[in-house]
Amino acid sequence: MVKSSLIFALLRKEILLEYRQKYAFNGIILYVLTTLFLIQISFQAMLPNVWITMLWMVMLFASVNAVAKSFLQEGAGRMLYYYTISSPQNIILSKFLYNAILLSVLALLTYGGFILFFENIVENLGYFLLVLLTGSIGFAASFTMISAIASKAKGSATLMTILSFPIIIPQILLLIKLTKRAVEGYPLILDYKLLLALGGINISVFIVSLLLFPYLWRE
Amino acid sequence: MVLKSYWWKFLSFALLVYVCVVGMLTPISSGIAELTPETAKAGEKVSLSVLGYNTHFNDAPSKLKVWLIYQAKGDTINICPDNISVKDNANLTATFQLPAKIKEAGRSVYFAFVINNPTDGTFAKDGAFAVEYPANTQKESFSNGSCSPEVKSNKAKGFIFPYRYILEESIRNLFFHVPMWFAMFLLFGMSVFYAIRYLYKTNEIDDIRSSQFAFAGMLFGICGLLTGMIWAKHTWGQYWVFTDTKLNGAGIITLMYFAYIVLRNSIPETKTRAKISAVYNIFAAVAIIPLLFVLPNNSDSLHPGNGGNPGFKSYDLDLNMRMVFYPAVIGWMMLGYWIAQLRIRIKLLENSILENE
């Protein structure tokens, strides 16, 4: 079943592949920079609300693009090969871990970009980073599974977008709400219920992915 | 006997006919729709004009009685009008001499406006009229004099629905909008249940059931949205309020099932389609549903029972309303189940025709 050595081998393969190709990650970074440039030109000065919303919008579209390739890039032959060496849980876990790392880095870089292009309006940095990283991990959990579904449907990246947006909207609403609190400098303790809810959603989405992926995988 | 096993279809039809007839034809009780002016100063003489709803002021103008009533801990003020002039059945004007002195000065005092007449019984508008008492007002209890309201219980008027300020006739929408959401949740729940069963048993009929329950649920979701929009236009003045989390939640669920249909249509092969759509159905339900329960509890909604709005329960959903509301819930749920069942049977027949060809 779940074997950590196998998961790390698969994770290493994902990272190595990314390191050698240097295509997806650089593409996403370029995408974020271009969007930020565009936002900067059109808005010039931003209200805090717009800043927060734009941050999550940029994150949303960049994440969908970043994660879309995780299953779509795998050909049928390679999937068959994985099938012979591993159980499905290991595959989805390694993909999830890789995407979580990728999106966390992406989130931090996007935040850096926002500081660079605009200004740092965050007052409670610890709270903000917690929300940012929890959000990225939640995105990774949802999008990894959706990417698997979209690839099985032999659909394009468009199908991925259609399937993932309704699922991610409630999560984004909650994230924007929490980010606002962090930006305004509220202490973390006050919102522990909402944070727990966010964490609970991430965990349940993750567990359901683990349970459902084997059905998707079998053919 | 075939008829015996389909009793619930007849029941559903009968219940919905009952809901439509009784729900739409029962009159709304009398109420005060508008009271002008809404504020006055202490010691003034004001003439208040009342716009009644479903009222019969002209039936017996001599027996018509009107009061301003204020009740607080240990302080009751009843003011009788100096004179009442009835214009027609829906309009009257009453002139009051407001007291110059009050026990607790330094704030506004909200009076309830009460009307009693033989045809309509007693009805009131709470906190309808505010009188300002500045802090330097003489602090002295108001003597009610000879004015004492004889608030009799409502004259028996048969089966009526209560009058609610702003809601007015649209209160009947309670029998359509709310049960439709209940039915939608039931149908989507069935859809998810059969999706799980499909993954366990890999029986094609479960996929057909799951998808058709989803379609029927969407039908009810769209009906719920439409009836809700009509209601929102009447009470809130807009068809769609984007800050309302319940509305957005409904929009998101509907979007999700549209995505479900797009996904189904994008896969030509039956087995793959069944499996993938079942997985998406369950996954989306787990990802969306908890948040729909988390979000509304932490943000404002214009719906009753949210963001400081009184719920229907605190309005004590009138007994007469309940007598139509509960049958409506059962009736709409059964209708939804019936629609889904018909669609499942059509689909199965289509499949068997395809197999025979």
Coordinates of C-alpha atoms in Angstrom, one line a residue:
Chain A
M1 CA 0.0 0.0 0.0
V2 CA 1.4 3.4 1.0
K3 CA 5.2 3.2 1.0
S4 CA 7.2 6.3 1.9
S5 CA 10.3 5.3 0.0
L6 CA 8.2 4.9 -3.2
I7 CA 6.5 8.2 -2.6
F8 CA 9.8 10.0 -2.2
A9 CA 11.2 8.3 -5.3
L10 CA 8.2 9.5 -7.3
L11 CA 8.4 12.9 -5.7
R12 CA 12.1 13.0 -6.6
K13 CA 11.3 12.1 -10.2
E14 CA 8.8 14.9 -10.4
I15 CA 11.2 17.5 -9.1
L16 CA 14.0 16.1 -11.2
L17 CA 11.8 16.2 -14.3
E18 CA 10.9 19.8 -13.5
Y19 CA 14.5 20.7 -12.9
R20 CA 15.6 19.2 -16.2
Q21 CA 12.8 20.6 -18.3
K22 CA 12.7 24.0 -16.6
Y23 CA 9.6 24.6 -18.7
A24 CA 6.5 24.6 -16.5
F25 CA 7.8 26.4 -13.5
N26 CA 9.5 29.2 -15.6
G27 CA 6.3 29.5 -17.6
I28 CA 4.2 30.0 -14.5
I29 CA 6.7 32.6 -13.1
L30 CA 6.5 34.4 -16.4
Y31 CA 2.8 34.2 -16.3
V32 CA 2.7 35.7 -12.8
L33 CA 5.1 38.5 -13.7
T34 CA 3.2 39.4 -16.8
T35 CA -0.1 39.5 -15.0
L36 CA 1.4 41.6 -12.2
F37 CA 2.8 44.0 -14.8
L38 CA -0.6 44.3 -16.4
I39 CA -2.3 44.8 -13.0
Q40 CA 0.2 47.5 -12.1
I41 CA -0.3 49.4 -15.4
S42 CA -4.1 49.3 -15.1
F43 CA -4.6 49.9 -11.4
Q44 CA -1.5 51.9 -10.4
A45 CA -2.6 52.4 -6.8
M46 CA -4.6 49.7 -5.2
L47 CA -7.0 49.6 -2.2
P48 CA -6.3 46.8 0.3
N49 CA -9.4 44.8 -0.8
V50 CA -8.3 44.9 -4.4
W51 CA -4.7 43.9 -3.4
I52 CA -6.0 40.8 -1.6
T53 CA -8.5 39.8 -4.3
M54 CA -5.9 40.3 -7.0
L55 CA -3.4 38.2 -5.1
W56 CA -5.8 35.2 -4.9
M57 CA -6.9 35.7 -8.5
V58 CA -3.3 35.5 -9.7
M59 CA -2.7 32.5 -7.5
L60 CA -5.9 30.8 -8.7
F61 CA -5.1 31.0 -12.4
A62 CA -1.4 30.3 -11.9
S63 CA -2.2 27.2 -9.8
V64 CA -4.7 25.8 -12.3
N65 CA -2.1 26.1 -15.0
A66 CA 0.7 24.7 -12.8
V67 CA -1.3 21.7 -11.6
A68 CA -3.0 21.0 -14.9
K69 CA 0.1 19.4 -16.3
S70 CA 0.6 17.0 -13.4
F71 CA -1.6 14.2 -14.9
L72 CA -2.2 15.6 -18.3
Q73 CA 1.6 15.3 -19.2
E74 CA 1.6 11.6 -18.4
G75 CA 1.0 9.4 -21.4
A76 CA -1.0 6.2 -21.3
G77 CA 2.3 4.1 -21.5
R78 CA 3.9 5.8 -18.5
M79 CA 0.7 5.4 -16.5
L80 CA 0.8 1.7 -17.2
Y81 CA 4.3 1.6 -16.1
Y82 CA 3.4 3.2 -12.8
Y83 CA 0.6 0.8 -12.4
T84 CA 3.1 -2.1 -12.4
I85 CA 5.4 -0.6 -9.9
S86 CA 3.1 1.1 -7.4
S87 CA -0.3 1.3 -5.8
P88 CA -2.5 4.3 -6.7
Q89 CA -2.2 5.9 -3.3
N90 CA 1.5 6.3 -3.8
I91 CA 1.0 8.1 -7.1
I92 CA -1.6 10.5 -5.9
L93 CA 0.4 11.2 -2.7
S94 CA 3.6 12.0 -4.6
K95 CA 1.7 14.2 -7.0
F96 CA 0.0 16.0 -4.2
L97 CA 3.3 16.5 -2.3
Y98 CA 4.9 17.8 -5.5
N99 CA 2.0 20.2 -6.2
A100 CA 1.9 21.4 -2.6
I101 CA 5.6 22.3 -2.7
L102 CA 5.2 23.9 -6.2
L103 CA 2.2 26.0 -5.2
S104 CA 3.7 27.0 -1.8
V105 CA 6.8 28.3 -3.7
L106 CA 4.6 29.9 -6.2
A107 CA 2.5 31.6 -3.5
L108 CA 5.6 33.0 -1.8
L109 CA 6.9 34.3 -5.1
T110 CA 3.6 35.9 -6.0
Y111 CA 3.6 37.6 -2.6
G112 CA 7.1 38.8 -3.3
G113 CA 5.9 40.1 -6.7
F114 CA 3.1 42.0 -5.0
I115 CA 5.5 43.6 -2.6
L116 CA 7.8 44.5 -5.5
F117 CA 5.1 45.9 -7.8
F118 CA 2.9 47.5 -5.2
E119 CA 3.6 47.7 -1.5
N120 CA 3.5 45.4 1.5
I121 CA 0.2 46.0 3.2
V122 CA 0.3 43.0 5.5
E123 CA 0.2 43.8 9.2
N124 CA 0.2 40.3 10.8
L125 CA 2.8 38.5 8.7
G126 CA 2.7 35.2 10.6
Y127 CA -1.1 34.9 10.2
F128 CA -0.9 35.9 6.5
L129 CA 1.8 33.4 5.7
L130 CA -0.2 30.6 7.5
V131 CA -3.3 31.5 5.4
L132 CA -1.2 31.7 2.2
L133 CA 0.4 28.3 2.7
T134 CA -2.8 26.6 3.9
G135 CA -4.5 28.0 0.9
S136 CA -1.7 26.7 -1.4
I137 CA -1.9 23.2 0.1
G138 CA -5.7 23.3 -0.2
F139 CA -5.4 24.3 -3.9
A140 CA -2.9 21.5 -4.4
A141 CA -5.3 18.9 -2.8
S142 CA -8.3 20.0 -4.9
F143 CA -6.5 20.6 -8.2
T144 CA -4.4 17.3 -8.1
M145 CA -7.6 15.3 -8.0
I146 CA -9.4 17.4 -10.6
S147 CA -6.3 17.1 -12.9
A148 CA -6.6 13.3 -12.6
I149 CA -10.3 13.4 -13.4
A150 CA -9.7 15.8 -16.4
S151 CA -6.8 13.6 -17.7
K152 CA -9.0 10.5 -17.5
A153 CA -11.7 12.3 -19.4
K154 CA -9.0 12.9 -22.1
G155 CA -10.0 16.5 -21.8
S156 CA -8.0 19.6 -22.4
A157 CA -6.9 22.2 -19.8
T158 CA -10.2 23.9 -20.4
L159 CA -12.1 21.0 -18.9
M160 CA -9.8 21.2 -15.9
T161 CA -10.8 24.9 -15.4
I162 CA -14.5 24.1 -15.8
L163 CA -14.3 21.3 -13.3
S164 CA -12.1 23.0 -10.7
F165 CA -13.7 26.5 -10.5
P166 CA -17.0 25.6 -8.8
I167 CA -15.1 23.5 -6.3
I168 CA -12.6 26.1 -5.5
I169 CA -14.9 29.2 -5.2
P170 CA -16.1 28.5 -1.6
Q171 CA -12.5 27.9 -0.6
I172 CA -11.3 31.1 -2.2
L173 CA -14.1 33.1 -0.5
L174 CA -12.9 31.8 2.9
L175 CA -9.3 32.5 2.0
I176 CA -10.0 36.1 0.9
K177 CA -11.9 36.6 4.2
L178 CA -9.1 35.3 6.3
T179 CA -6.4 37.2 4.3
K180 CA -8.3 40.4 4.9
R181 CA -8.2 39.7 8.6
A182 CA -4.5 39.1 8.5
V183 CA -3.8 42.2 6.4
E184 CA -5.8 44.3 8.9
G185 CA -3.6 42.9 11.6
Y186 CA -6.0 40.9 13.7
P187 CA -4.4 38.3 16.0
L188 CA -4.6 34.7 14.9
I189 CA -6.4 33.5 18.0
L190 CA -9.6 35.4 17.1
D191 CA -10.2 33.5 13.9
Y192 CA -9.1 30.0 15.0
K193 CA -12.5 28.6 14.1
L194 CA -12.3 29.7 10.5
L195 CA -8.7 28.5 10.2
L196 CA -9.8 25.1 11.7
A197 CA -12.6 25.0 9.1
L198 CA -10.1 25.7 6.3
G199 CA -7.7 23.0 7.6
G200 CA -10.6 20.6 8.0
I201 CA -11.7 21.1 4.4
N202 CA -8.2 20.5 3.2
I203 CA -7.9 17.3 5.1
S204 CA -11.3 16.0 4.0
V205 CA -10.6 16.8 0.4
F206 CA -7.2 15.1 0.7
I207 CA -8.7 11.9 2.3
V208 CA -11.5 11.7 -0.3
S209 CA -8.8 12.0 -3.0
L210 CA -7.0 9.1 -1.5
L211 CA -10.2 7.0 -1.4
L212 CA -11.4 7.9 -4.9
F213 CA -8.2 7.9 -6.9
P214 CA -7.9 4.1 -7.0
Y215 CA -11.4 3.9 -8.7
L216 CA -10.3 6.5 -11.3
W217 CA -7.1 4.8 -11.9
R218 CA -8.4 1.3 -12.6
E219 CA -9.4 0.6 -16.2
Chain B
M1 CA -52.3 -4.0 -8.1
V2 CA -50.4 -1.4 -9.9
L3 CA -52.3 1.5 -8.5
K4 CA -51.5 0.5 -4.9
S5 CA -47.7 0.8 -5.4
Y6 CA -48.0 4.2 -6.9
W7 CA -50.1 5.8 -4.1
W8 CA -47.3 8.3 -3.4
K9 CA -47.6 9.8 -6.8
F10 CA -51.3 10.5 -6.3
L11 CA -50.4 11.8 -2.8
S12 CA -47.8 14.1 -4.2
F13 CA -50.2 15.4 -6.9
A14 CA -52.9 15.9 -4.3
L15 CA -50.6 17.7 -1.9
L16 CA -49.3 20.1 -4.5
V17 CA -52.8 20.9 -5.7
Y18 CA -53.7 21.6 -2.1
V19 CA -50.6 23.8 -1.7
C20 CA -51.3 25.8 -4.8
V21 CA -55.0 26.3 -4.1
V22 CA -54.8 26.9 -0.4
G23 CA -51.5 28.7 -0.5
M24 CA -52.5 31.1 -3.2
L25 CA -56.2 31.7 -2.3
T26 CA -56.1 32.1 1.5
P27 CA -56.4 35.8 2.3
I28 CA -53.7 37.7 4.2
S29 CA -54.8 39.2 7.5
S30 CA -55.0 43.0 7.9
G31 CA -52.0 45.0 8.7
I32 CA -50.4 48.5 8.6
A33 CA -48.4 49.0 5.5
E34 CA -47.3 52.6 6.0
L35 CA -47.3 55.1 8.8
T36 CA -46.3 58.7 8.2
P37 CA -44.6 60.6 9.8
E38 CA -42.3 58.2 11.5
T39 CA -40.8 60.6 14.1
A40 CA -42.0 63.5 16.2
K41 CA -40.8 65.7 19.0
A42 CA -42.0 65.6 22.7
G43 CA -45.1 67.5 23.5
E44 CA -46.1 67.9 19.8
K45 CA -49.5 67.4 18.4
V46 CA -49.1 65.1 15.4
S47 CA -51.5 63.7 12.9
L48 CA -50.5 60.3 11.8
S49 CA -51.8 58.9 8.5
V50 CA -52.1 55.2 8.2
L51 CA -52.1 53.1 5.0
G52 CA -53.8 49.8 5.8
Y53 CA -53.5 46.6 4.0
N54 CA -56.6 44.4 3.6
T55 CA -58.3 46.7 6.1
H56 CA -62.0 47.8 6.3
F57 CA -61.9 51.1 8.2
N58 CA -65.1 52.2 6.6
D59 CA -67.2 49.3 7.8
A60 CA -67.9 50.8 11.2
P61 CA -66.0 54.0 11.6
S62 CA -67.7 54.7 14.9
K63 CA -66.4 51.5 16.4
L64 CA -62.9 52.0 15.1
K65 CA -60.3 52.4 17.9
V66 CA -56.7 53.5 17.6
W67 CA -53.9 53.8 20.2
L68 CA -50.2 54.5 20.5
I69 CA -48.7 52.1 23.1
Y70 CA -45.3 52.1 24.7
Q71 CA -44.4 49.4 27.2
A72 CA -41.3 49.0 29.1
K73 CA -40.3 47.8 32.6
G74 CA -42.7 49.5 35.0
D75 CA -43.7 52.1 32.5
T76 CA -46.7 51.9 30.2
I77 CA -47.9 54.7 28.1
N78 CA -51.2 54.5 26.2
I79 CA -52.2 57.5 24.2
C80 CA -55.7 57.8 22.7
P81 CA -56.2 60.1 19.7
D82 CA -58.0 63.4 19.9
N83 CA -59.8 62.6 16.8
I84 CA -59.9 60.0 14.0
S85 CA -60.9 60.7 10.4
V86 CA -61.4 57.8 8.1
K87 CA -60.9 58.5 4.4
D88 CA -61.6 55.1 3.0
N89 CA -61.1 51.4 3.8
A90 CA -57.4 51.7 3.6
N91 CA -56.6 55.3 4.7
L92 CA -57.2 57.0 8.0
T93 CA -55.7 59.9 9.9
A94 CA -55.5 60.1 13.7
T95 CA -54.4 63.1 15.7
F96 CA -52.4 62.6 19.0
Q97 CA -51.3 64.9 21.7
L98 CA -47.8 63.6 22.7
P99 CA -46.8 63.8 26.3
A100 CA -44.2 66.4 27.2
K101 CA -42.9 64.6 30.2
I102 CA -41.7 61.0 30.5
K103 CA -40.1 58.8 33.2
E104 CA -36.9 58.0 31.3
A105 CA -35.8 60.9 29.3
G106 CA -32.7 61.3 27.0
R107 CA -33.6 58.9 24.2
S108 CA -36.2 58.0 21.6
V109 CA -39.3 56.2 22.6
Y110 CA -40.8 53.8 20.1
F111 CA -44.5 53.5 20.1
A112 CA -46.5 50.7 18.6
F113 CA -49.5 51.7 16.6
V114 CA -52.5 49.6 17.4
I115 CA -55.8 49.5 15.5
N116 CA -59.0 47.7 16.5
N117 CA -62.2 47.4 14.5
P118 CA -64.9 44.8 14.4
T119 CA -64.2 43.5 10.9
D120 CA -60.5 43.1 11.0
G121 CA -59.9 42.6 14.7
T122 CA -56.8 44.0 16.4
F123 CA -53.6 44.5 14.5
A124 CA -50.5 46.6 15.2
K125 CA -47.1 47.8 13.9
D126 CA -44.4 47.5 16.4
G127 CA -41.9 50.3 16.9
A128 CA -43.7 52.2 14.2
F129 CA -43.4 55.7 15.5
A130 CA -40.4 57.3 17.4
V131 CA -40.7 60.3 19.7
E132 CA -37.5 62.1 20.8
Y133 CA -37.2 62.9 24.5
P134 CA -34.1 65.1 25.0
A135 CA -32.2 64.6 28.3
N136 CA -33.6 67.9 29.8
T137 CA -37.2 66.6 29.6
Q138 CA -39.0 66.6 32.9
K139 CA -38.9 63.2 34.4
E140 CA -42.3 62.3 35.4
S141 CA -44.6 59.3 34.8
F142 CA -47.2 59.8 32.2
S143 CA -50.7 59.4 33.4
N144 CA -52.8 57.4 31.0
G145 CA -55.9 59.2 32.1
S146 CA -59.0 57.5 30.9
C147 CA -57.3 55.9 27.9
S148 CA -56.9 52.2 28.2
P149 CA -56.7 50.0 25.2
E150 CA -59.1 47.2 25.2
V151 CA -57.1 44.9 23.0
K152 CA -59.5 42.1 22.4
S153 CA -58.4 38.8 20.7
N154 CA -58.8 38.6 17.0
K155 CA -62.3 38.1 15.9
A156 CA -62.6 34.7 14.4
K157 CA -61.9 35.3 10.7
G158 CA -61.4 31.7 9.6
F159 CA -58.3 30.5 7.8
I160 CA -55.9 33.4 7.1
F161 CA -52.2 33.9 6.7
P162 CA -50.5 36.6 8.9
Y163 CA -49.6 39.9 7.5
R164 CA -45.9 40.7 7.5
Y165 CA -44.4 44.1 6.9
I166 CA -42.6 44.2 3.5
L167 CA -43.3 40.5 2.8
E168 CA -47.1 41.2 2.3
E169 CA -48.6 38.8 -0.3
S170 CA -45.2 37.4 -1.2
I171 CA -45.3 35.4 2.0
R172 CA -46.9 32.7 -0.1
N173 CA -43.6 32.1 -1.7
L174 CA -42.6 30.2 1.4
F175 CA -44.6 27.2 0.0
F176 CA -42.5 27.2 -3.2
H177 CA -39.1 28.7 -2.7
V178 CA -38.1 26.9 0.6
P179 CA -39.4 23.4 -0.2
M180 CA -37.8 23.5 -3.6
W181 CA -34.4 23.9 -1.9
F182 CA -35.2 21.0 0.4
A183 CA -36.1 18.9 -2.6
M184 CA -32.9 20.0 -4.4
F185 CA -30.8 18.9 -1.4
L186 CA -32.6 15.6 -1.2
L187 CA -32.1 14.9 -5.0
F188 CA -28.4 15.9 -4.9
G189 CA -28.0 13.7 -1.9
M190 CA -29.6 10.7 -3.7
S191 CA -27.3 11.5 -6.7
V192 CA -24.2 11.3 -4.5
F193 CA -25.5 8.1 -2.8
Y194 CA -25.9 6.3 -6.1
A195 CA -22.5 7.6 -7.2
I196 CA -21.0 5.9 -4.2
R197 CA -23.0 2.8 -4.9
Y198 CA -21.8 2.8 -8.5
L199 CA -18.2 2.8 -7.4
Y200 CA -18.8 -0.2 -5.1
K201 CA -20.9 -2.3 -7.3
T202 CA -20.1 -1.1 -10.8
N203 CA -23.7 -1.5 -11.8
E204 CA -24.7 0.6 -14.8
I205 CA -28.2 1.3 -13.4
D206 CA -26.6 3.2 -10.5
D207 CA -24.9 5.5 -12.8
I208 CA -28.1 6.2 -14.6
R209 CA -29.9 6.8 -11.3
S210 CA -27.1 9.1 -10.1
S211 CA -27.1 11.2 -13.2
Q212 CA -30.9 11.5 -13.5
F213 CA -31.2 12.5 -9.8
A214 CA -28.6 15.2 -10.5
F215 CA -30.6 16.5 -13.5
A216 CA -33.8 16.5 -11.4
G217 CA -32.0 18.3 -8.6
M218 CA -30.7 20.9 -11.0
L219 CA -34.3 21.5 -12.2
F220 CA -35.3 22.2 -8.7
G221 CA -32.2 24.3 -8.0
I222 CA -33.1 26.5 -11.0
C223 CA -36.8 26.7 -9.9
G224 CA -35.5 27.6 -6.4
L225 CA -33.3 30.3 -7.8
L226 CA -36.1 31.8 -9.9
T227 CA -38.7 31.8 -7.1
G228 CA -36.0 33.3 -4.9
M229 CA -35.2 36.0 -7.4
I230 CA -38.9 37.0 -7.5
W231 CA -38.9 37.1 -3.8
A232 CA -35.7 39.1 -3.6
K233 CA -37.0 41.6 -6.1
H234 CA -40.1 42.2 -3.9
T235 CA -38.4 42.4 -0.5
W236 CA -34.8 43.5 -1.1
G237 CA -35.4 45.4 -4.4
Q238 CA -32.9 43.5 -6.5
Y239 CA -33.0 40.1 -8.3
W240 CA -29.6 39.1 -7.1
V241 CA -27.6 40.3 -4.1
F242 CA -24.0 39.4 -4.5
T243 CA -23.1 39.9 -0.8
D244 CA -25.5 37.2 0.3
T245 CA -23.7 34.0 1.0
K246 CA -26.7 31.8 0.7
L247 CA -27.4 33.0 -2.8
N248 CA -23.8 32.6 -3.8
G249 CA -23.8 29.1 -2.3
A250 CA -26.8 28.2 -4.4
G251 CA -25.1 29.6 -7.4
I252 CA -22.0 27.6 -6.7
I253 CA -23.9 24.3 -6.4
T254 CA -25.7 24.9 -9.6
L255 CA -22.4 25.8 -11.4
M256 CA -20.9 22.5 -10.0
Y257 CA -23.7 20.4 -11.5
F258 CA -23.4 22.3 -14.8
A259 CA -19.7 21.3 -14.7
Y260 CA -20.8 17.7 -14.0
I261 CA -23.0 17.7 -17.1
V262 CA -20.1 19.2 -19.2
L263 CA -17.9 16.4 -17.9
R264 CA -20.5 13.7 -18.7
N265 CA -20.9 15.1 -22.2
S266 CA -17.2 15.2 -22.9
I267 CA -16.7 11.4 -22.4
P268 CA -18.2 9.2 -25.1
E269 CA -17.5 5.8 -23.6
T270 CA -20.2 4.7 -21.2
K271 CA -18.1 2.8 -18.5
T272 CA -15.5 5.5 -18.3
R273 CA -18.1 8.2 -18.2
A274 CA -19.9 6.5 -15.4
K275 CA -16.8 6.0 -13.3
I276 CA -15.3 9.5 -13.8
S277 CA -18.6 11.3 -13.3
A278 CA -19.2 9.3 -10.1
V279 CA -15.8 10.3 -8.8
Y280 CA -16.3 14.0 -9.6
N281 CA -19.8 13.9 -8.0
I282 CA -18.5 12.6 -4.7
F283 CA -15.4 14.7 -4.7
A284 CA -17.3 18.0 -5.4
A285 CA -19.9 17.2 -2.8
V286 CA -17.2 16.7 -0.2
A287 CA -15.3 19.8 -1.3
I288 CA -18.3 22.2 -1.5
I289 CA -21.0 21.1 1.0
P290 CA -19.0 21.7 4.2
L291 CA -18.0 25.1 3.2
L292 CA -21.6 26.0 2.4
F293 CA -22.3 25.4 6.0
V294 CA -19.2 27.1 7.3
L295 CA -19.5 30.4 5.3
P296 CA -23.1 31.5 6.0
N297 CA -22.5 31.2 9.8
N298 CA -19.6 33.6 9.6
S299 CA -20.9 36.3 7.3
D300 CA -24.0 38.3 6.7
S301 CA -26.9 37.1 4.8
L302 CA -30.2 38.9 4.0
H303 CA -32.0 35.6 4.6
P304 CA -34.2 35.2 7.6
G305 CA -32.2 33.9 10.6
N306 CA -28.8 35.3 9.4
G307 CA -26.9 38.4 10.1
G308 CA -29.3 39.6 12.8
N309 CA -32.4 39.1 10.7
P310 CA -35.2 37.4 12.5
G311 CA -35.8 33.9 11.2
F312 CA -39.3 32.6 10.3
K313 CA -39.1 30.6 13.5
S314 CA -38.9 33.7 15.6
Y315 CA -41.8 35.1 13.7
D316 CA -43.4 31.9 15.0
L317 CA -44.2 30.5 11.7
D318 CA -47.9 30.8 12.0
L319 CA -50.0 27.7 12.6
N320 CA -52.0 28.2 9.4
M321 CA -48.7 28.6 7.4
R322 CA -47.4 25.4 8.8
M323 CA -50.5 23.6 7.7
V324 CA -49.5 24.4 4.1
F325 CA -45.8 24.5 4.5
Y326 CA -45.2 20.9 5.7
P327 CA -47.4 19.4 3.0
A328 CA -45.5 21.6 0.5
V329 CA -42.2 20.2 1.6
I330 CA -43.4 16.6 1.3
G331 CA -45.2 17.3 -2.0
W332 CA -42.2 19.0 -3.7
M333 CA -39.8 16.3 -2.5
M334 CA -42.1 13.5 -3.9
L335 CA -42.5 15.4 -7.2
G336 CA -38.7 15.6 -7.5
Y337 CA -38.4 11.9 -6.8
W338 CA -41.1 11.2 -9.3
I339 CA -39.5 13.3 -12.1
A340 CA -36.1 11.6 -11.5
Q341 CA -37.8 8.2 -11.6
L342 CA -39.5 8.9 -14.9
R343 CA -36.2 10.1 -16.4
I344 CA -34.5 6.9 -15.1
R345 CA -37.1 4.8 -16.8
I346 CA -36.9 6.7 -20.0
K347 CA -33.1 6.2 -20.0
L348 CA -33.4 2.5 -19.3
L349 CA -35.9 2.1 -22.1
E350 CA -33.6 4.0 -24.5
N351 CA -30.7 1.7 -23.5
S352 CA -32.7 -1.4 -24.1
I353 CA -33.8 -0.2 -27.5
L354 CA -30.2 0.5 -28.4
E355 CA -29.2 -2.9 -27.2
N356 CA -31.9 -4.6 -29.3
E357 CA -30.9 -2.8 -32.5

